[in-house]
mmCIF file of C-alpha atoms in Angstrom:
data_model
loop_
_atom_site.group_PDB
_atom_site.id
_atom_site.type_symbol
_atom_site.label_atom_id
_atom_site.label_comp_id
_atom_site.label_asym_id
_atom_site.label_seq_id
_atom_site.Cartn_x
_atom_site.Cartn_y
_atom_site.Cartn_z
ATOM 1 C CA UNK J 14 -28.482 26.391 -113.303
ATOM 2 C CA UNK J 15 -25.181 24.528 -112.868
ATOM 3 C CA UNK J 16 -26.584 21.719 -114.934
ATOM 4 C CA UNK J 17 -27.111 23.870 -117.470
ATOM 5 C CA UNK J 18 -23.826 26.262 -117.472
ATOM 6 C CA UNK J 19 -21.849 22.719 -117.174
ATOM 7 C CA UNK J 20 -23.665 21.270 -120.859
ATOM 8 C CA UNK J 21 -23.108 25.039 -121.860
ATOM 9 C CA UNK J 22 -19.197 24.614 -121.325
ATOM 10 C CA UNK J 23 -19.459 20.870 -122.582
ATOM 11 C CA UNK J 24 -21.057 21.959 -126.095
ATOM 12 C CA UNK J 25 -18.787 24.716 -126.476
ATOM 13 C CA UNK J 26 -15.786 22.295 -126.216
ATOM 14 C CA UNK J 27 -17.166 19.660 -128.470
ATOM 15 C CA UNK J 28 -18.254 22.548 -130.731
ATOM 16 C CA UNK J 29 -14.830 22.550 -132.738
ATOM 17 C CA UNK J 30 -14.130 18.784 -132.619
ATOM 18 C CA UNK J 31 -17.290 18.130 -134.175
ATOM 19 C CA UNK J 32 -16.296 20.914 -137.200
ATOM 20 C CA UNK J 33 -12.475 19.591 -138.063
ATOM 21 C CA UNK J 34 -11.991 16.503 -139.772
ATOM 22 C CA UNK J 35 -9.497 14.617 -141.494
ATOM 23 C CA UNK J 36 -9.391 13.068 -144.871
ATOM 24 C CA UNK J 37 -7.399 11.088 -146.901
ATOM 25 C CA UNK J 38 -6.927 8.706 -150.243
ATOM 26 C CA UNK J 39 -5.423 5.791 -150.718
ATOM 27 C CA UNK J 40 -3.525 5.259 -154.401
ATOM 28 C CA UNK J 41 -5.969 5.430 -157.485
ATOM 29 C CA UNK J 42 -8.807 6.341 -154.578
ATOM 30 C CA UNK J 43 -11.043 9.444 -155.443
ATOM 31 C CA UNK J 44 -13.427 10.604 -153.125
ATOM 32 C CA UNK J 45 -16.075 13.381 -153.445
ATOM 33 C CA UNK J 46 -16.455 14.932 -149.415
ATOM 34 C CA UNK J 47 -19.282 17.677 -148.530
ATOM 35 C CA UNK J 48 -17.794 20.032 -145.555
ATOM 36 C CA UNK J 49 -19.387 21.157 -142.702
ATOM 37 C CA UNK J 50 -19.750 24.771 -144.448
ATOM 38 C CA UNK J 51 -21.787 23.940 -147.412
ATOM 39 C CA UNK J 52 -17.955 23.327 -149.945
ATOM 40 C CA UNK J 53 -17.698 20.499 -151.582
ATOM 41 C CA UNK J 54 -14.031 18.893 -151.572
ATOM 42 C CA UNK J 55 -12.835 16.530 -154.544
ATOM 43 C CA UNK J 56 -9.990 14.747 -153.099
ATOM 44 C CA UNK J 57 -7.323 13.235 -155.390
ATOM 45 C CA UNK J 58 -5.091 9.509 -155.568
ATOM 46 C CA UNK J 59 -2.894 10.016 -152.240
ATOM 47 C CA UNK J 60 -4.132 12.820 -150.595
ATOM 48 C CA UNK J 61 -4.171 13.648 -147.142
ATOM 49 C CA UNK J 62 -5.820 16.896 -145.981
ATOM 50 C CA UNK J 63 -7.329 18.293 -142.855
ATOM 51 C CA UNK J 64 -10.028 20.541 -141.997
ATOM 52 C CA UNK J 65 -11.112 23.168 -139.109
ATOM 53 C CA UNK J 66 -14.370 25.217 -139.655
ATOM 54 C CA UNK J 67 -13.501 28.002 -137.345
ATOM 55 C CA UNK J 68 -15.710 31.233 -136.154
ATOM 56 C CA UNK J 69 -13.671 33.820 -138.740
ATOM 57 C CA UNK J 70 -12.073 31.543 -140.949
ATOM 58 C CA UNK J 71 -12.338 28.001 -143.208
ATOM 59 C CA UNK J 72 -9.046 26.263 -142.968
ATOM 60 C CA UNK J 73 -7.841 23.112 -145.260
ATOM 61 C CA UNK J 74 -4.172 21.817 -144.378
ATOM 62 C CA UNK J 75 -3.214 19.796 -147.693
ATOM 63 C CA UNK J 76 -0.425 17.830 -145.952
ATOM 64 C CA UNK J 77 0.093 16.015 -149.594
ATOM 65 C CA UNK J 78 -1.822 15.285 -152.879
ATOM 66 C CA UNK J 79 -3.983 17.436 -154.773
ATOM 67 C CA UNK J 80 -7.669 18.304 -154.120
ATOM 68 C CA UNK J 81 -10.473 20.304 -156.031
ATOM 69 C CA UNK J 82 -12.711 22.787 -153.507
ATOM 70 C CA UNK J 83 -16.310 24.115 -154.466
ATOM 71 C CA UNK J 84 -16.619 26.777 -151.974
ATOM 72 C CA UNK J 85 -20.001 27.843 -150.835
ATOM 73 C CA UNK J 86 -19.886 31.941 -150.486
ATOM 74 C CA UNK J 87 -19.600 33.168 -147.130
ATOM 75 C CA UNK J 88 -17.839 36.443 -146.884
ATOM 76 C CA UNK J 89 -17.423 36.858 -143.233
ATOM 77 C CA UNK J 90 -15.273 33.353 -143.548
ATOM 78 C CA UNK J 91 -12.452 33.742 -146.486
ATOM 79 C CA UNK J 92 -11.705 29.732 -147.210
ATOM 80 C CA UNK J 93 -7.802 29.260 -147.153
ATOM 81 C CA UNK J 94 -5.895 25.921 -147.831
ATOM 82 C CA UNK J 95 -2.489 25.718 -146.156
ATOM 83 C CA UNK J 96 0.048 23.807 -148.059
ATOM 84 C CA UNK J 97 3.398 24.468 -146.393
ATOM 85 C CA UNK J 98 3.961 28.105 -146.453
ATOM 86 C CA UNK J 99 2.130 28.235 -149.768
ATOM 87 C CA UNK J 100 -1.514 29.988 -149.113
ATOM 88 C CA UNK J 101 -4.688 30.403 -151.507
ATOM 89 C CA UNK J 102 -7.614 32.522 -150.389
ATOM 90 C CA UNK J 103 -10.905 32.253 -151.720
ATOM 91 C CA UNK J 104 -14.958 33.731 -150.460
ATOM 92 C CA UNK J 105 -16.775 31.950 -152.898
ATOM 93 C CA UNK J 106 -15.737 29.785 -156.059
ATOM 94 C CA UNK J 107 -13.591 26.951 -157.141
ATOM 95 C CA UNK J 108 -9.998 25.648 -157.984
ATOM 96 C CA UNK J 109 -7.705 23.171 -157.185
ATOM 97 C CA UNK J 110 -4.359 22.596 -155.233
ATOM 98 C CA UNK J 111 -1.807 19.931 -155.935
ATOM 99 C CA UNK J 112 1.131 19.719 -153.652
ATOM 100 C CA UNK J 113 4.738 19.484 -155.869
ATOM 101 C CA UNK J 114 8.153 19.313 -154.779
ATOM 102 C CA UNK J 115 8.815 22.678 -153.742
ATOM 103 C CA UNK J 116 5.675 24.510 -154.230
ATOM 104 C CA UNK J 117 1.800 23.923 -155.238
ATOM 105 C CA UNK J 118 0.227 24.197 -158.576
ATOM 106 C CA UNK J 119 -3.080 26.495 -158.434
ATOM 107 C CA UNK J 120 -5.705 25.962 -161.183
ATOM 108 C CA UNK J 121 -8.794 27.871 -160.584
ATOM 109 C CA UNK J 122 -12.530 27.328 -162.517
ATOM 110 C CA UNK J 123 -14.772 29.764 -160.773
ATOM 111 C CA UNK J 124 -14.349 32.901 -159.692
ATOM 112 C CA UNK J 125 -10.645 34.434 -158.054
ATOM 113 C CA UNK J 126 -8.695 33.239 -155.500
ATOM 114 C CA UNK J 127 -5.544 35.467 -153.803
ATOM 115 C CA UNK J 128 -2.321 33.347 -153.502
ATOM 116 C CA UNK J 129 0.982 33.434 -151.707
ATOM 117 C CA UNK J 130 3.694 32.113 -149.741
ATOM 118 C CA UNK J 131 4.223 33.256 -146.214
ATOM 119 C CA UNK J 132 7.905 31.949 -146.751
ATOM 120 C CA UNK J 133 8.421 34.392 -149.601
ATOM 121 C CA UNK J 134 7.184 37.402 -147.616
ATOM 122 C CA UNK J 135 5.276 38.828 -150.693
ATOM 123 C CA UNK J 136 1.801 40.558 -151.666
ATOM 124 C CA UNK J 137 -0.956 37.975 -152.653
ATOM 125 C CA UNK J 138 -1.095 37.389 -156.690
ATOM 126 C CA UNK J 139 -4.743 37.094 -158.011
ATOM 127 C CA UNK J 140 -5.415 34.372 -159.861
ATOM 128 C CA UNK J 141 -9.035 34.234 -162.164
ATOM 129 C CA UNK J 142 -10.880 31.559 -163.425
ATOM 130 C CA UNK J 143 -9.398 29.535 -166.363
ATOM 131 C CA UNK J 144 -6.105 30.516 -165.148
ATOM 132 C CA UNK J 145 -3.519 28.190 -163.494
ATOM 133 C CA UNK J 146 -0.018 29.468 -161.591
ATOM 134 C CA UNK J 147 2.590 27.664 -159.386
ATOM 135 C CA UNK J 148 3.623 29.155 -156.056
ATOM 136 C CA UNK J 149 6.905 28.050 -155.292
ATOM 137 C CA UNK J 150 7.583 27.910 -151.275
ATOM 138 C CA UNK J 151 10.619 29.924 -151.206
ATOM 139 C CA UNK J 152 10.065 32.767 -154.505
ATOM 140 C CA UNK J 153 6.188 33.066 -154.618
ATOM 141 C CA UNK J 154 4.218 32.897 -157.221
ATOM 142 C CA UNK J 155 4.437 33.137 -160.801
ATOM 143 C CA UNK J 156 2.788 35.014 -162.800
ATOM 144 C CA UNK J 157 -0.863 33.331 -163.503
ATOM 145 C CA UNK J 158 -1.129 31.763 -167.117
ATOM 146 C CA UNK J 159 -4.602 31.626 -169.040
ATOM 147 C CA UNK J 160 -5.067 27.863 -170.055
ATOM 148 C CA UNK J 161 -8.506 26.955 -169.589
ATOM 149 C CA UNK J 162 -8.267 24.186 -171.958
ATOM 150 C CA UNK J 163 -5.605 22.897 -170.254
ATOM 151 C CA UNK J 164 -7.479 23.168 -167.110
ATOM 152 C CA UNK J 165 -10.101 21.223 -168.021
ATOM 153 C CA UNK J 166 -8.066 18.206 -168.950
ATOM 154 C CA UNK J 167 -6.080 18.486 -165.837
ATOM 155 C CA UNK J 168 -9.232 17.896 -164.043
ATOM 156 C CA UNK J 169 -10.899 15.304 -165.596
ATOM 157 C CA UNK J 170 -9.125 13.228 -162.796
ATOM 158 C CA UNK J 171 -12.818 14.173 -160.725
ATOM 159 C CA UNK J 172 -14.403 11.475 -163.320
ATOM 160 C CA UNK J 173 -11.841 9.059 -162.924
ATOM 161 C CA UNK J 174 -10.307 10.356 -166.597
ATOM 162 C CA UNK J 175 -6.877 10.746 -167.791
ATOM 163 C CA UNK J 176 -7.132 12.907 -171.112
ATOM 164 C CA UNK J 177 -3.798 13.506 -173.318
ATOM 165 C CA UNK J 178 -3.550 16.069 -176.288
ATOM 166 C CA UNK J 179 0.143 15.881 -177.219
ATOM 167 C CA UNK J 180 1.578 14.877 -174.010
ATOM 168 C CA UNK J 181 5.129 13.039 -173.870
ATOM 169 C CA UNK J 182 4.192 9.213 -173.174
ATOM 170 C CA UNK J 183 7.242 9.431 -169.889
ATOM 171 C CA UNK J 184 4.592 12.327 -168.586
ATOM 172 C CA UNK J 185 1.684 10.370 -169.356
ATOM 173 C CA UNK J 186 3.164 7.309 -167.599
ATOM 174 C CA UNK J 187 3.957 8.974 -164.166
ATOM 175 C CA UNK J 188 0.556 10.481 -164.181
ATOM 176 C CA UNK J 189 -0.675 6.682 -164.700
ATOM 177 C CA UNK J 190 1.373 5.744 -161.997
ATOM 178 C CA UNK J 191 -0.075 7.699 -159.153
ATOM 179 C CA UNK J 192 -3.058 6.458 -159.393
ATOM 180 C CA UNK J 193 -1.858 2.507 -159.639
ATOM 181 C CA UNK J 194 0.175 0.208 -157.823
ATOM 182 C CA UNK J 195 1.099 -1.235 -161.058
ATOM 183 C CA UNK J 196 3.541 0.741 -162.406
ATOM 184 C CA UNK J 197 4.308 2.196 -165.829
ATOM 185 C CA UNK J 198 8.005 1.479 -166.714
ATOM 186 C CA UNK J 199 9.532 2.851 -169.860
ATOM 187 C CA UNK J 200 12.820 0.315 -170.568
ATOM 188 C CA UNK J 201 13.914 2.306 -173.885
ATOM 189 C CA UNK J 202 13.614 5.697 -172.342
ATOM 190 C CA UNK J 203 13.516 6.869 -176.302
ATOM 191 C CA UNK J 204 9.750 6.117 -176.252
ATOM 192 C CA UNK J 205 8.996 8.797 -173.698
ATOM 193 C CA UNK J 206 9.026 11.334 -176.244
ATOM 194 C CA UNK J 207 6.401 9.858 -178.221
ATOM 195 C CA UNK J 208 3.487 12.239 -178.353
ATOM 196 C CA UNK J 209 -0.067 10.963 -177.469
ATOM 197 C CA UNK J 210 -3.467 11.958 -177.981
ATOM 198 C CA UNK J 211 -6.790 9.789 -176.367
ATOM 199 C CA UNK J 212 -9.278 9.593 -173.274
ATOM 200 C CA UNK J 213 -8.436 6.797 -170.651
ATOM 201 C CA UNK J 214 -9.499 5.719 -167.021
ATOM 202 C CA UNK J 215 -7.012 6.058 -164.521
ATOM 203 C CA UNK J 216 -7.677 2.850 -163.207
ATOM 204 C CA UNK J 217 -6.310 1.042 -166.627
ATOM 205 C CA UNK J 218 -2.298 1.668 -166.851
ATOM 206 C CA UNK J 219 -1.834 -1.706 -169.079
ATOM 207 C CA UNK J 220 -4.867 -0.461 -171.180
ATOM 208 C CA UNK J 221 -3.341 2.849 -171.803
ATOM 209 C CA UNK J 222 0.458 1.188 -172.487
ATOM 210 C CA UNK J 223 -0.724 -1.145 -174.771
ATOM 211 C CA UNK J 224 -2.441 1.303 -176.797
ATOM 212 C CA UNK J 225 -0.130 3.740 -176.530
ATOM 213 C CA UNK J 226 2.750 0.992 -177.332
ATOM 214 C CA UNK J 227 0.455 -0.210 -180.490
ATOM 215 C CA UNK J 228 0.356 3.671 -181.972
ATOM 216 C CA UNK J 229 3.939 3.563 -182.289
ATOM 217 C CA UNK J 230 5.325 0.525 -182.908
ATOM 218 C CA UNK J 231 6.567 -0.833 -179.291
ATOM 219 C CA UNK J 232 5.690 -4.027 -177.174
ATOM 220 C CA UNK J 233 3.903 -4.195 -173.672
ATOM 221 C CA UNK J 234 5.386 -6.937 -171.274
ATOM 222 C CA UNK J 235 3.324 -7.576 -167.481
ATOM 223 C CA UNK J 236 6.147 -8.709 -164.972
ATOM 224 C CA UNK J 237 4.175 -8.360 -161.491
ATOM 225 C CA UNK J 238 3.385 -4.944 -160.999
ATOM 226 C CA UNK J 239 5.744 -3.845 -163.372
ATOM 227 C CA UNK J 240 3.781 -2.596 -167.125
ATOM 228 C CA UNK J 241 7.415 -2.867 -169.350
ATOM 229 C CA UNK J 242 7.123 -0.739 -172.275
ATOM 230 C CA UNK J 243 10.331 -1.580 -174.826
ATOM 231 C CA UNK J 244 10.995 -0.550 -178.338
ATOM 232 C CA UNK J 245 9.993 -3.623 -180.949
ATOM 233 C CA UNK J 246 12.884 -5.457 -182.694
ATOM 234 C CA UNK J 247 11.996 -3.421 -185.930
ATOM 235 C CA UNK J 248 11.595 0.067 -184.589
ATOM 236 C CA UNK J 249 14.878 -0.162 -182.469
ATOM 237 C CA UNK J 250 16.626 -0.972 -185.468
#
């Protein structure tokens, strides 16, 4: 009997060791993680999250980064990822969370998800599939925007895909540059207006410059890890 109450007391400690884990990503690293529960976990370029399957609730801790969560349905176990005092509730569906100075951008694909920010002290804001809202730490969240389209550019990330439809190059180039530790630099900051349009891997920064450079004009220079980007003699005359 004491063997047994003694491997009783023994499981029950390993019991939630064995159900938290810790991930993370290195720059330009993906990863696709199944969770104990059944959810399915996308993680983004560096990204470090935590997770603790617990007896009345699912808890992710995105300490930084961005990650996409399929959630299997279990009603009795809301799923909630902690970002700072930002929060986002969901039973069953999907979205993602990306960490930003001062806040987290929620875009959500399946289903609803509640959100809120304990610092704010306000009501959790619905937010439905195809819709995307930022909760700032200190005000809350916006009000949710439908952009669906957008959405699914903004994710293509999961496939290792950067996709542009009108986007400044300067915003294209940061987004480039998380994922790389060759870096995207823009010498005649009057080319980061330039509007792009085109499907690349986000493993290929001086792929995407020098195409991007060729559609208008400019000239692509390698220095080390440094992709230069400069106006040509003839267009900065």
């Amino acid at each position: 009997g004491g063997v047994a109450a003694a491997a009783a007391c023994v499981a029950a400690l390993l019991v939630p060791r064995l159900l938290a884990a810790r991930y993370g990503t290195a720059v330009g690293e993906i990863r696709r993680v199944p969770l104990a529960d059944g959810s399915m976990a996308a993680i983004n370029t560096d990204t470090a999250l935590e997770v603790a399957m617990k007896p009345r609730k699912r808890e992710v801790r995105l300490d930084k980064g961005e990650a996409w969560f399929q959630v299997a349905k279990d009603a009795q176990r809301p799923f909630v990822v902690e970002s700072g005092p930002v929060r986002v509730r969901a039973v069953g569906t999907a979205f993602s969370v990306r960490r930003r100075t001062g806040g987290c951008e929620v875009l959500v694909t399946e289903g609803v998800v509640e959100v809120w920010s304990e610092g704010a002290g306000e009501a959790p804001r619905r937010v439905a599939a195809g819709e995307r809202v930022f909760v700032s730490d200190s005000a809350g969240a916006a009000r949710p925007a439908a952009a669906s389209l957008e959405i699914t550019r903004e994710l293509a990330w999961r496939e290792g895909q950067i996709v542009l439809d009108g986007e400044a190059f300067g915003a294209a180039a940061e987004e480039f540059n998380r994922y790389n530790a060759r870096k995207i630099v823009i010498v005649d900051r009057g080319l980061a207006d330039q509007r792009l349009v085109g499907w690349f891997r986000t493993n290929e920064p001086e792929s995407f410059a020098r195409a991007a450079a060729a559609s208008f004009g400019a000239k692509v220079t390698v220095r080390g890890d440094a992709i230069l980007v400069e106006a040509s003699a003839a267009l900065a005359e």
